């Protein structure tokens, strides 16, 4: 079973790239982030024509997450993280596809920091931790997939060079500690587990020729509970999508659970 995550950076603008990728990579489950569209304008017809059922949690202009399933309809389990009834951001959507439980998430960026946006990021990560704790021990395979907006370490596998990024919310000790706490619950970072020290970037800014220079960051992650990790066969980044015309600044990332 191939499970993927892809921050599309605007599903309307990137729909050609998304449809190409679905046809070429053929994930069984795809978690999408940063739809930047309302529920009413989600391109369901095009997604269904590509052979996928879908559920989505839209928000006009920014945020937004979706779960697609090839040849079937995902069953919604949860819309939005528990813990803050006043949080109106569309950042979390949980679904069941067969035996798999998948959480599609778009974690807050947190910039500029310090400040209220960074405070919101950390509070959101705490809510994610509390909810993830209820999922990690399930007998079913669980995958938390999305744009975490966290660079886990300063190692080359996670960032081309930390110089110039030290003040960014993605690299702050508090962000990294919150990410590490998810792993300490019992989740496995699929890319890091299978690729060790190899650079496995998932995001390249549009500016300063960062794609051309491979000046990337690893901020899109798939975290697996023990039943999912026991089935882990492969984990890769579909870099080719980032190099096409009018791409997202992220590339899709996927795992094969055999």
Short mmCIF file of C-alpha atoms in Angstrom, two decimals:
data_model
loop_
_atom_site.label_atom_id
_atom_site.label_comp_id
_atom_site.label_asym_id
_atom_site.label_seq_id
_atom_site.Cartn_x
_atom_site.Cartn_y
_atom_site.Cartn_z
CA UNK A 1 0.00 0.00 0.00
CA UNK A 2 1.48 3.30 -1.14
CA UNK A 3 0.66 6.29 1.07
CA UNK A 4 1.77 9.80 0.09
CA UNK A 5 1.73 13.39 1.24
CA UNK A 6 1.86 16.42 -1.04
CA UNK A 7 1.63 20.12 -0.19
CA UNK A 8 0.16 21.36 -3.47
CA UNK A 9 0.42 25.09 -2.62
CA UNK A 10 -2.96 25.88 -4.15
CA UNK A 11 -4.93 23.01 -5.65
CA UNK A 12 -6.55 25.16 -8.34
CA UNK A 13 -3.23 26.52 -9.64
CA UNK A 14 -1.43 23.16 -9.32
CA UNK A 15 -4.22 20.86 -10.50
CA UNK A 16 -2.35 19.85 -13.70
CA UNK A 17 0.69 18.85 -11.64
CA UNK A 18 -1.46 16.98 -9.12
CA UNK A 19 -3.28 15.01 -11.81
CA UNK A 20 -0.01 14.17 -13.57
CA UNK A 21 1.47 12.91 -10.33
CA UNK A 22 -1.58 10.82 -9.45
CA UNK A 23 -1.39 9.18 -12.88
CA UNK A 24 2.37 8.57 -12.77
CA UNK A 25 2.95 7.67 -9.12
CA UNK A 26 -0.46 6.07 -8.43
CA UNK A 27 -0.55 6.31 -4.63
CA UNK A 28 -3.27 4.29 -2.94
CA UNK A 29 -3.78 7.12 -0.43
CA UNK A 30 -2.72 10.75 -0.90
CA UNK A 31 -2.82 13.42 1.80
CA UNK A 32 -2.88 16.95 0.39
CA UNK A 33 -2.11 20.22 2.16
CA UNK A 34 -2.46 23.93 1.48
CA UNK A 35 -5.48 23.56 -0.79
CA UNK A 36 -6.18 27.30 -0.58
CA UNK A 37 -9.76 26.77 -1.68
CA UNK A 38 -13.18 26.63 -0.06
CA UNK A 39 -15.12 23.42 0.40
CA UNK A 40 -17.43 24.49 -2.41
CA UNK A 41 -14.64 25.00 -4.96
CA UNK A 42 -12.66 21.81 -4.32
CA UNK A 43 -12.13 20.15 -7.77
CA UNK A 44 -13.91 16.91 -6.91
CA UNK A 45 -14.94 16.12 -10.48
CA UNK A 46 -11.34 16.17 -11.72
CA UNK A 47 -10.16 14.09 -8.75
CA UNK A 48 -12.88 11.50 -9.32
CA UNK A 49 -12.10 11.40 -13.04
CA UNK A 50 -8.53 10.50 -12.04
CA UNK A 51 -9.90 7.48 -10.16
CA UNK A 52 -9.89 8.78 -6.59
CA UNK A 53 -12.48 9.25 -3.90
CA UNK A 54 -11.92 12.25 -1.67
CA UNK A 55 -12.76 14.02 1.54
CA UNK A 56 -11.52 17.54 2.22
CA UNK A 57 -11.47 20.34 4.75
CA UNK A 58 -11.17 23.57 2.80
CA UNK A 59 -10.54 27.19 3.65
CA UNK A 60 -10.68 30.01 1.13
CA UNK A 61 -7.29 31.50 0.31
CA UNK A 62 -5.07 29.46 2.64
CA UNK A 63 -4.68 26.22 4.61
CA UNK A 64 -6.91 23.27 3.67
CA UNK A 65 -6.25 19.50 3.74
CA UNK A 66 -7.64 16.51 1.88
CA UNK A 67 -7.41 12.72 1.80
CA UNK A 68 -7.69 10.90 -1.54
CA UNK A 69 -8.08 7.13 -1.96
CA UNK A 70 -7.59 5.30 -5.24
CA UNK A 71 -10.67 3.37 -6.29
CA UNK A 72 -12.58 3.92 -3.06
CA UNK A 73 -14.07 6.50 -0.77
CA UNK A 74 -12.13 7.41 2.38
CA UNK A 75 -14.24 7.42 5.53
CA UNK A 76 -13.89 10.54 7.66
CA UNK A 77 -12.92 9.96 11.30
CA UNK A 78 -12.06 13.45 12.50
CA UNK A 79 -12.14 17.00 11.13
CA UNK A 80 -9.86 19.40 13.01
CA UNK A 81 -7.69 18.64 16.04
CA UNK A 82 -9.38 18.43 19.42
CA UNK A 83 -8.43 20.83 22.18
CA UNK A 84 -9.32 24.29 20.87
CA UNK A 85 -12.92 24.88 19.73
CA UNK A 86 -12.01 28.43 18.68
CA UNK A 87 -9.39 27.28 16.15
CA UNK A 88 -10.97 27.82 12.73
CA UNK A 89 -7.92 26.87 10.61
CA UNK A 90 -8.41 23.88 8.30
CA UNK A 91 -5.26 21.95 9.21
CA UNK A 92 -6.17 18.38 10.17
CA UNK A 93 -8.32 15.68 8.58
CA UNK A 94 -8.34 12.04 9.64
CA UNK A 95 -9.70 9.19 7.59
CA UNK A 96 -9.97 5.41 7.43
CA UNK A 97 -9.10 3.65 4.18
CA UNK A 98 -9.56 -0.07 4.60
CA UNK A 99 -7.60 -1.01 7.73
CA UNK A 100 -5.39 2.11 7.50
CA UNK A 101 -5.93 5.20 9.63
CA UNK A 102 -4.34 8.29 8.12
CA UNK A 103 -4.10 11.81 9.48
CA UNK A 104 -3.47 14.56 6.91
CA UNK A 105 -1.97 17.58 8.61
CA UNK A 106 -0.70 21.05 7.77
CA UNK A 107 1.19 22.33 10.75
CA UNK A 108 1.41 26.11 11.29
CA UNK A 109 4.52 27.79 9.93
CA UNK A 110 5.04 29.91 13.04
CA UNK A 111 6.86 32.87 11.51
CA UNK A 112 7.73 35.44 12.58
CA UNK A 113 9.07 34.21 15.89
CA UNK A 114 8.88 35.00 18.69
CA UNK A 115 5.29 36.14 18.62
CA UNK A 116 1.66 34.98 18.48
CA UNK A 117 2.13 32.91 15.31
CA UNK A 118 4.92 30.93 16.91
CA UNK A 119 2.89 30.51 20.09
CA UNK A 120 0.02 29.15 17.98
CA UNK A 121 2.40 26.70 16.28
CA UNK A 122 3.60 25.29 19.60
CA UNK A 123 0.08 25.03 21.01
CA UNK A 124 -1.03 23.25 17.83
CA UNK A 125 1.86 20.81 18.14
CA UNK A 126 0.86 20.09 21.73
CA UNK A 127 -2.68 19.33 20.60
CA UNK A 128 -1.26 17.08 17.87
CA UNK A 129 0.85 15.26 20.45
CA UNK A 130 -2.16 14.68 22.69
CA UNK A 131 -4.23 13.31 19.81
CA UNK A 132 -1.36 11.25 18.40
CA UNK A 133 -1.01 9.60 21.80
CA UNK A 134 -4.51 8.14 21.31
CA UNK A 135 -3.53 6.67 17.92
CA UNK A 136 -0.03 5.30 18.38
CA UNK A 137 -1.06 2.21 20.34
CA UNK A 138 -3.83 1.08 17.99
CA UNK A 139 -3.55 -2.36 16.41
CA UNK A 140 -4.36 -0.83 13.02
CA UNK A 141 -1.61 0.82 10.94
CA UNK A 142 -1.60 4.60 11.51
CA UNK A 143 0.21 7.17 9.35
CA UNK A 144 0.39 10.87 10.24
CA UNK A 145 1.32 12.49 6.94
CA UNK A 146 1.81 16.09 5.99
CA UNK A 147 3.72 19.33 6.03
CA UNK A 148 5.02 19.57 9.58
CA UNK A 149 6.89 22.84 8.99
CA UNK A 150 9.72 21.46 11.13
CA UNK A 151 13.30 20.76 10.00
CA UNK A 152 14.19 18.00 12.50
CA UNK A 153 17.96 18.62 12.73
CA UNK A 154 20.81 20.65 11.23
CA UNK A 155 22.09 17.51 9.45
CA UNK A 156 22.52 17.54 5.67
CA UNK A 157 19.70 15.01 5.37
CA UNK A 158 17.29 17.67 6.70
CA UNK A 159 18.64 21.00 5.41
CA UNK A 160 21.20 22.06 2.80
CA UNK A 161 22.70 24.57 5.23
CA UNK A 162 21.28 25.89 8.51
CA UNK A 163 23.15 29.17 8.03
CA UNK A 164 20.64 31.92 7.37
CA UNK A 165 17.75 29.90 8.85
CA UNK A 166 18.64 30.13 12.53
CA UNK A 167 15.85 32.59 13.32
CA UNK A 168 13.21 30.72 11.33
CA UNK A 169 10.39 29.01 13.23
CA UNK A 170 11.08 25.77 11.34
CA UNK A 171 14.44 25.33 13.12
CA UNK A 172 13.69 26.55 16.62
CA UNK A 173 14.53 24.23 19.54
CA UNK A 174 10.91 24.30 20.71
CA UNK A 175 9.65 23.16 17.27
CA UNK A 176 12.23 20.41 17.09
CA UNK A 177 11.54 19.23 20.61
CA UNK A 178 7.82 19.01 19.87
CA UNK A 179 8.57 16.93 16.76
CA UNK A 180 10.93 14.68 18.73
CA UNK A 181 8.23 14.15 21.34
CA UNK A 182 6.00 12.67 18.61
CA UNK A 183 8.73 10.15 17.80
CA UNK A 184 9.15 9.36 21.49
CA UNK A 185 5.48 8.39 21.63
CA UNK A 186 6.41 5.47 19.38
CA UNK A 187 6.13 6.87 15.85
CA UNK A 188 8.74 6.15 13.17
CA UNK A 189 10.02 8.84 10.78
CA UNK A 190 9.89 6.81 7.55
CA UNK A 191 12.34 8.81 5.40
CA UNK A 192 14.95 9.14 8.12
CA UNK A 193 14.68 5.44 8.98
CA UNK A 194 15.30 4.17 5.46
CA UNK A 195 17.69 6.81 4.12
CA UNK A 196 19.95 7.55 7.07
CA UNK A 197 22.20 10.55 6.39
CA UNK A 198 21.22 10.98 2.72
CA UNK A 199 19.72 14.34 1.78
CA UNK A 200 15.98 13.79 1.31
CA UNK A 201 14.62 17.29 0.78
CA UNK A 202 10.91 17.84 0.24
CA UNK A 203 10.74 21.65 -0.09
CA UNK A 204 12.66 24.16 -2.18
CA UNK A 205 11.82 27.86 -1.96
CA UNK A 206 11.01 29.58 -5.26
CA UNK A 207 13.64 32.24 -4.60
CA UNK A 208 17.44 32.36 -5.02
CA UNK A 209 17.50 29.36 -7.39
CA UNK A 210 17.11 27.01 -4.46
CA UNK A 211 15.63 24.25 -6.61
CA UNK A 212 18.43 24.53 -9.15
CA UNK A 213 21.03 24.46 -6.34
CA UNK A 214 19.24 21.68 -4.44
CA UNK A 215 19.09 24.07 -1.50
CA UNK A 216 16.21 22.25 0.12
CA UNK A 217 14.61 21.41 3.45
CA UNK A 218 12.98 18.23 4.76
CA UNK A 219 9.71 19.43 6.29
CA UNK A 220 7.16 16.95 4.88
CA UNK A 221 7.08 13.81 7.00
CA UNK A 222 5.23 10.51 7.29
CA UNK A 223 5.17 9.19 10.85
CA UNK A 224 4.18 5.54 11.33
CA UNK A 225 2.95 3.71 14.41
CA UNK A 226 4.41 0.26 15.16
CA UNK A 227 1.99 -1.80 13.00
CA UNK A 228 2.64 0.51 10.03
CA UNK A 229 6.40 0.63 10.63
CA UNK A 230 6.56 -3.18 10.71
CA UNK A 231 5.31 -3.17 7.11
CA UNK A 232 7.57 -0.37 5.84
CA UNK A 233 9.21 -1.40 2.54
CA UNK A 234 10.18 1.89 0.92
CA UNK A 235 10.05 5.67 1.38
CA UNK A 236 10.88 8.16 -1.35
CA UNK A 237 10.48 11.75 -2.58
CA UNK A 238 9.01 12.28 -6.07
CA UNK A 239 11.45 15.09 -6.89
CA UNK A 240 10.53 15.10 -10.58
CA UNK A 241 7.25 16.93 -9.87
CA UNK A 242 9.12 19.91 -8.35
CA UNK A 243 11.07 20.36 -11.59
CA UNK A 244 8.06 20.76 -13.85
CA UNK A 245 6.32 23.88 -15.12
CA UNK A 246 4.54 25.97 -12.48
CA UNK A 247 5.12 23.48 -9.66
CA UNK A 248 4.41 23.58 -5.98
CA UNK A 249 7.45 24.45 -3.90
CA UNK A 250 7.06 21.00 -2.28
CA UNK A 251 7.55 17.56 -3.79
CA UNK A 252 5.35 14.57 -2.94
CA UNK A 253 6.69 12.08 -0.39
CA UNK A 254 5.48 8.49 -0.08
CA UNK A 255 5.88 5.25 1.81
CA UNK A 256 5.18 1.69 0.69
CA UNK A 257 3.77 -0.48 3.45
CA UNK A 258 3.96 -3.63 1.41
#
